[in-house]
PDB file of C-alpha atoms in Angstrom:
ATOM      1  CA  UNK A   1     113.125 121.825 107.697  1.00  0.00           C
ATOM      2  CA  UNK A   2     111.954 120.071 104.176  1.00  0.00           C
ATOM      3  CA  UNK A   3     110.659 122.485 101.636  1.00  0.00           C
ATOM      4  CA  UNK A   4     107.230 121.061 100.400  1.00  0.00           C
ATOM      5  CA  UNK A   5     108.411 120.504  96.823  1.00  0.00           C
ATOM      6  CA  UNK A   6     111.284 118.247  98.486  1.00  0.00           C
ATOM      7  CA  UNK A   7     108.265 116.274 100.679  1.00  0.00           C
ATOM      8  CA  UNK A   8     106.425 115.602  97.623  1.00  0.00           C
ATOM      9  CA  UNK A   9     109.806 114.421  95.569  1.00  0.00           C
ATOM     10  CA  UNK A  10     110.286 112.133  98.480  1.00  0.00           C
ATOM     11  CA  UNK A  11     106.756 110.622  98.588  1.00  0.00           C
ATOM     12  CA  UNK A  12     106.958 110.102  94.746  1.00  0.00           C
ATOM     13  CA  UNK A  13     110.265 108.246  95.402  1.00  0.00           C
ATOM     14  CA  UNK A  14     108.788 105.927  98.100  1.00  0.00           C
ATOM     15  CA  UNK A  15     105.513 105.091  95.680  1.00  0.00           C
ATOM     16  CA  UNK A  16     108.062 104.342  93.020  1.00  0.00           C
ATOM     17  CA  UNK A  17     110.223 101.989  95.305  1.00  0.00           C
ATOM     18  CA  UNK A  18     106.769 100.144  95.758  1.00  0.00           C
ATOM     19  CA  UNK A  19     106.112  99.865  92.269  1.00  0.00           C
ATOM     20  CA  UNK A  20     109.329  98.599  91.308  1.00  0.00           C
ATOM     21  CA  UNK A  21     109.541  95.906  94.430  1.00  0.00           C
ATOM     22  CA  UNK A  22     105.898  94.485  93.970  1.00  0.00           C
ATOM     23  CA  UNK A  23     102.803  94.088  92.020  1.00  0.00           C
ATOM     24  CA  UNK A  24      99.900  96.212  92.659  1.00  0.00           C
ATOM     25  CA  UNK A  25      96.149  96.805  91.854  1.00  0.00           C
ATOM     26  CA  UNK A  26      95.604  99.005  88.734  1.00  0.00           C
ATOM     27  CA  UNK A  27      94.222 102.084  91.288  1.00  0.00           C
ATOM     28  CA  UNK A  28      97.784 102.111  92.564  1.00  0.00           C
ATOM     29  CA  UNK A  29      99.045 102.773  89.327  1.00  0.00           C
ATOM     30  CA  UNK A  30      96.688 105.661  88.783  1.00  0.00           C
ATOM     31  CA  UNK A  31      97.176 107.026  91.941  1.00  0.00           C
ATOM     32  CA  UNK A  32     101.124 106.838  90.942  1.00  0.00           C
ATOM     33  CA  UNK A  33     100.570 108.518  87.951  1.00  0.00           C
ATOM     34  CA  UNK A  34      98.893 111.664  89.513  1.00  0.00           C
ATOM     35  CA  UNK A  35     101.282 111.996  92.051  1.00  0.00           C
ATOM     36  CA  UNK A  36     104.564 111.746  89.966  1.00  0.00           C
ATOM     37  CA  UNK A  37     103.122 113.678  87.359  1.00  0.00           C
ATOM     38  CA  UNK A  38     102.241 116.443  89.711  1.00  0.00           C
ATOM     39  CA  UNK A  39     105.491 116.542  91.310  1.00  0.00           C
ATOM     40  CA  UNK A  40     107.302 116.342  87.963  1.00  0.00           C
ATOM     41  CA  UNK A  41     105.614 119.276  87.256  1.00  0.00           C
ATOM     42  CA  UNK A  42     106.303 121.187  90.453  1.00  0.00           C
ATOM     43  CA  UNK A  43     110.045 120.304  90.400  1.00  0.00           C
ATOM     44  CA  UNK A  44     110.397 121.194  86.868  1.00  0.00           C
ATOM     45  CA  UNK A  45     109.115 124.446  87.498  1.00  0.00           C
ATOM     46  CA  UNK A  46     111.144 125.020  90.415  1.00  0.00           C
ATOM     47  CA  UNK A  47     114.386 123.804  88.188  1.00  0.00           C
ATOM     48  CA  UNK A  48     113.537 126.192  85.655  1.00  0.00           C
ATOM     49  CA  UNK A  49     113.246 129.110  88.131  1.00  0.00           C
ATOM     50  CA  UNK A  50     116.613 128.300  89.585  1.00  0.00           C
ATOM     51  CA  UNK A  51     118.031 127.860  85.898  1.00  0.00           C
ATOM     52  CA  UNK A  52     118.177 124.409  85.559  1.00  0.00           C
ATOM     53  CA  UNK A  53     117.374 124.093  82.067  1.00  0.00           C
ATOM     54  CA  UNK A  54     118.442 120.704  81.477  1.00  0.00           C
ATOM     55  CA  UNK A  55     116.629 119.085  84.774  1.00  0.00           C
ATOM     56  CA  UNK A  56     113.502 121.301  83.882  1.00  0.00           C
ATOM     57  CA  UNK A  57     113.402 119.374  80.598  1.00  0.00           C
ATOM     58  CA  UNK A  58     113.969 116.101  82.008  1.00  0.00           C
ATOM     59  CA  UNK A  59     111.409 116.371  84.443  1.00  0.00           C
ATOM     60  CA  UNK A  60     108.832 117.937  81.696  1.00  0.00           C
ATOM     61  CA  UNK A  61     109.744 114.575  80.122  1.00  0.00           C
ATOM     62  CA  UNK A  62     108.705 112.659  83.531  1.00  0.00           C
ATOM     63  CA  UNK A  63     105.454 114.288  83.601  1.00  0.00           C
ATOM     64  CA  UNK A  64     104.686 113.538  79.914  1.00  0.00           C
ATOM     65  CA  UNK A  65     105.311 110.072  80.687  1.00  0.00           C
ATOM     66  CA  UNK A  66     103.194 109.893  83.821  1.00  0.00           C
ATOM     67  CA  UNK A  67     100.324 111.854  82.685  1.00  0.00           C
ATOM     68  CA  UNK A  68      97.172 110.682  83.956  1.00  0.00           C
ATOM     69  CA  UNK A  69      95.190 112.691  81.214  1.00  0.00           C
ATOM     70  CA  UNK A  70      96.661 111.140  77.987  1.00  0.00           C
ATOM     71  CA  UNK A  71      98.288 107.495  79.077  1.00  0.00           C
ATOM     72  CA  UNK A  72     101.072 106.218  77.550  1.00  0.00           C
ATOM     73  CA  UNK A  73     100.337 102.177  77.639  1.00  0.00           C
ATOM     74  CA  UNK A  74     103.140 100.208  78.090  1.00  0.00           C
ATOM     75  CA  UNK A  75     103.714  96.694  79.345  1.00  0.00           C
ATOM     76  CA  UNK A  76     104.124  96.134  83.391  1.00  0.00           C
ATOM     77  CA  UNK A  77     107.774  94.632  82.809  1.00  0.00           C
ATOM     78  CA  UNK A  78     108.872  97.535  80.528  1.00  0.00           C
ATOM     79  CA  UNK A  79     107.112  99.986  83.182  1.00  0.00           C
ATOM     80  CA  UNK A  80     109.169  98.794  86.211  1.00  0.00           C
ATOM     81  CA  UNK A  81     112.024  99.910  84.233  1.00  0.00           C
ATOM     82  CA  UNK A  82     110.381 103.257  83.572  1.00  0.00           C
ATOM     83  CA  UNK A  83     109.073 103.772  87.413  1.00  0.00           C
ATOM     84  CA  UNK A  84     112.975 102.648  88.518  1.00  0.00           C
ATOM     85  CA  UNK A  85     114.277 105.856  85.837  1.00  0.00           C
ATOM     86  CA  UNK A  86     111.644 108.075  87.336  1.00  0.00           C
ATOM     87  CA  UNK A  87     113.003 107.116  90.886  1.00  0.00           C
ATOM     88  CA  UNK A  88     116.617 108.021  89.948  1.00  0.00           C
ATOM     89  CA  UNK A  89     115.424 111.221  88.100  1.00  0.00           C
ATOM     90  CA  UNK A  90     113.196 112.108  91.005  1.00  0.00           C
ATOM     91  CA  UNK A  91     115.972 111.266  93.393  1.00  0.00           C
ATOM     92  CA  UNK A  92     118.481 113.606  91.482  1.00  0.00           C
ATOM     93  CA  UNK A  93     116.324 116.521  91.035  1.00  0.00           C
ATOM     94  CA  UNK A  94     115.214 116.625  95.182  1.00  0.00           C
ATOM     95  CA  UNK A  95     119.390 116.501  95.683  1.00  0.00           C
ATOM     96  CA  UNK A  96     120.296 119.362  92.777  1.00  0.00           C
ATOM     97  CA  UNK A  97     117.282 121.670  93.694  1.00  0.00           C
ATOM     98  CA  UNK A  98     118.741 123.918  96.319  1.00  0.00           C
ATOM     99  CA  UNK A  99     117.521 127.547  96.191  1.00  0.00           C
ATOM    100  CA  UNK A 100     120.872 129.916  96.362  1.00  0.00           C
TER     101      UNK A 100
END
Protein backbone atom coordinates (compact mmCIF):
# COMPACT_ATOMS: atom_id res chain seq x y z
CA UNK A 1 0.00 0.00 0.00
CA UNK A 2 1.26 3.47 -0.85
CA UNK A 3 1.96 6.04 1.82
CA UNK A 4 -0.22 9.16 1.67
CA UNK A 5 2.81 11.34 0.92
CA UNK A 6 3.68 9.19 -2.08
CA UNK A 7 0.11 9.47 -3.36
CA UNK A 8 0.37 13.26 -3.04
CA UNK A 9 3.69 13.11 -4.90
CA UNK A 10 2.18 11.06 -7.71
CA UNK A 11 -0.78 13.44 -7.99
CA UNK A 12 1.63 16.38 -8.21
CA UNK A 13 3.67 14.59 -10.85
CA UNK A 14 0.55 13.95 -12.94
CA UNK A 15 -0.48 17.61 -12.66
CA UNK A 16 3.01 18.72 -13.67
CA UNK A 17 2.96 16.39 -16.68
CA UNK A 18 -0.35 17.96 -17.72
CA UNK A 19 1.16 21.43 -17.28
CA UNK A 20 4.16 20.53 -19.44
CA UNK A 21 2.32 18.87 -22.33
CA UNK A 22 -0.63 21.22 -22.70
CA UNK A 23 -1.87 24.76 -22.16
CA UNK A 24 -4.45 25.36 -19.43
CA UNK A 25 -6.51 28.22 -18.01
CA UNK A 26 -4.99 30.34 -15.24
CA UNK A 27 -7.01 28.57 -12.53
CA UNK A 28 -5.26 25.28 -13.28
CA UNK A 29 -1.87 26.85 -12.64
CA UNK A 30 -3.08 28.33 -9.35
CA UNK A 31 -4.31 24.88 -8.33
CA UNK A 32 -0.98 23.42 -9.49
CA UNK A 33 0.94 25.87 -7.28
CA UNK A 34 -1.12 24.94 -4.22
CA UNK A 35 -0.77 21.18 -4.76
CA UNK A 36 2.95 21.19 -5.66
CA UNK A 37 3.85 23.57 -2.83
CA UNK A 38 1.98 21.48 -0.26
CA UNK A 39 3.45 18.25 -1.57
CA UNK A 40 6.99 19.68 -1.61
CA UNK A 41 6.62 20.80 2.01
CA UNK A 42 5.23 17.41 3.06
CA UNK A 43 7.95 15.44 1.26
CA UNK A 44 10.61 17.89 2.46
CA UNK A 45 9.65 17.28 6.08
CA UNK A 46 9.76 13.52 5.49
CA UNK A 47 13.17 13.84 3.82
CA UNK A 48 14.47 15.81 6.79
CA UNK A 49 13.11 13.22 9.23
CA UNK A 50 14.86 10.48 7.25
CA UNK A 51 18.10 12.55 7.40
CA UNK A 52 18.16 13.22 3.66
CA UNK A 53 19.00 16.87 4.14
CA UNK A 54 20.03 17.76 0.54
CA UNK A 55 16.73 16.35 -0.70
CA UNK A 56 14.89 18.33 1.97
CA UNK A 57 16.61 21.55 0.83
CA UNK A 58 15.75 20.82 -2.81
CA UNK A 59 12.10 20.27 -1.90
CA UNK A 60 12.12 23.42 0.21
CA UNK A 61 13.33 25.39 -2.80
CA UNK A 62 10.58 23.81 -4.86
CA UNK A 63 8.02 24.88 -2.24
CA UNK A 64 9.31 28.46 -2.39
CA UNK A 65 9.16 28.48 -6.20
CA UNK A 66 5.58 27.15 -6.29
CA UNK A 67 4.22 28.98 -3.24
CA UNK A 68 0.79 30.47 -3.91
CA UNK A 69 0.97 33.24 -1.28
CA UNK A 70 3.88 35.18 -2.77
CA UNK A 71 3.97 33.94 -6.36
CA UNK A 72 7.00 34.26 -8.55
CA UNK A 73 5.95 35.55 -11.96
CA UNK A 74 7.78 34.05 -14.93
CA UNK A 75 6.78 33.82 -18.59
CA UNK A 76 4.75 30.76 -19.52
CA UNK A 77 7.48 29.30 -21.75
CA UNK A 78 9.98 29.46 -18.89
CA UNK A 79 7.49 27.93 -16.46
CA UNK A 80 7.37 24.82 -18.62
CA UNK A 81 11.04 24.22 -17.85
CA UNK A 82 10.47 24.76 -14.15
CA UNK A 83 7.46 22.45 -14.29
CA UNK A 84 9.57 19.78 -15.96
CA UNK A 85 12.39 20.15 -13.42
CA UNK A 86 9.86 20.05 -10.57
CA UNK A 87 8.42 16.89 -12.07
CA UNK A 88 11.86 15.29 -12.04
CA UNK A 89 12.57 16.46 -8.50
CA UNK A 90 9.29 15.06 -7.18
CA UNK A 91 9.79 11.77 -9.03
CA UNK A 92 13.26 11.41 -7.51
CA UNK A 93 11.98 12.25 -4.04
CA UNK A 94 9.08 9.77 -4.24
CA UNK A 95 11.56 7.03 -5.15
CA UNK A 96 14.19 8.06 -2.55
CA UNK A 97 11.87 8.49 0.44
CA UNK A 98 11.53 4.99 1.76
CA UNK A 99 11.32 4.57 5.52
CA UNK A 100 13.93 2.31 7.02
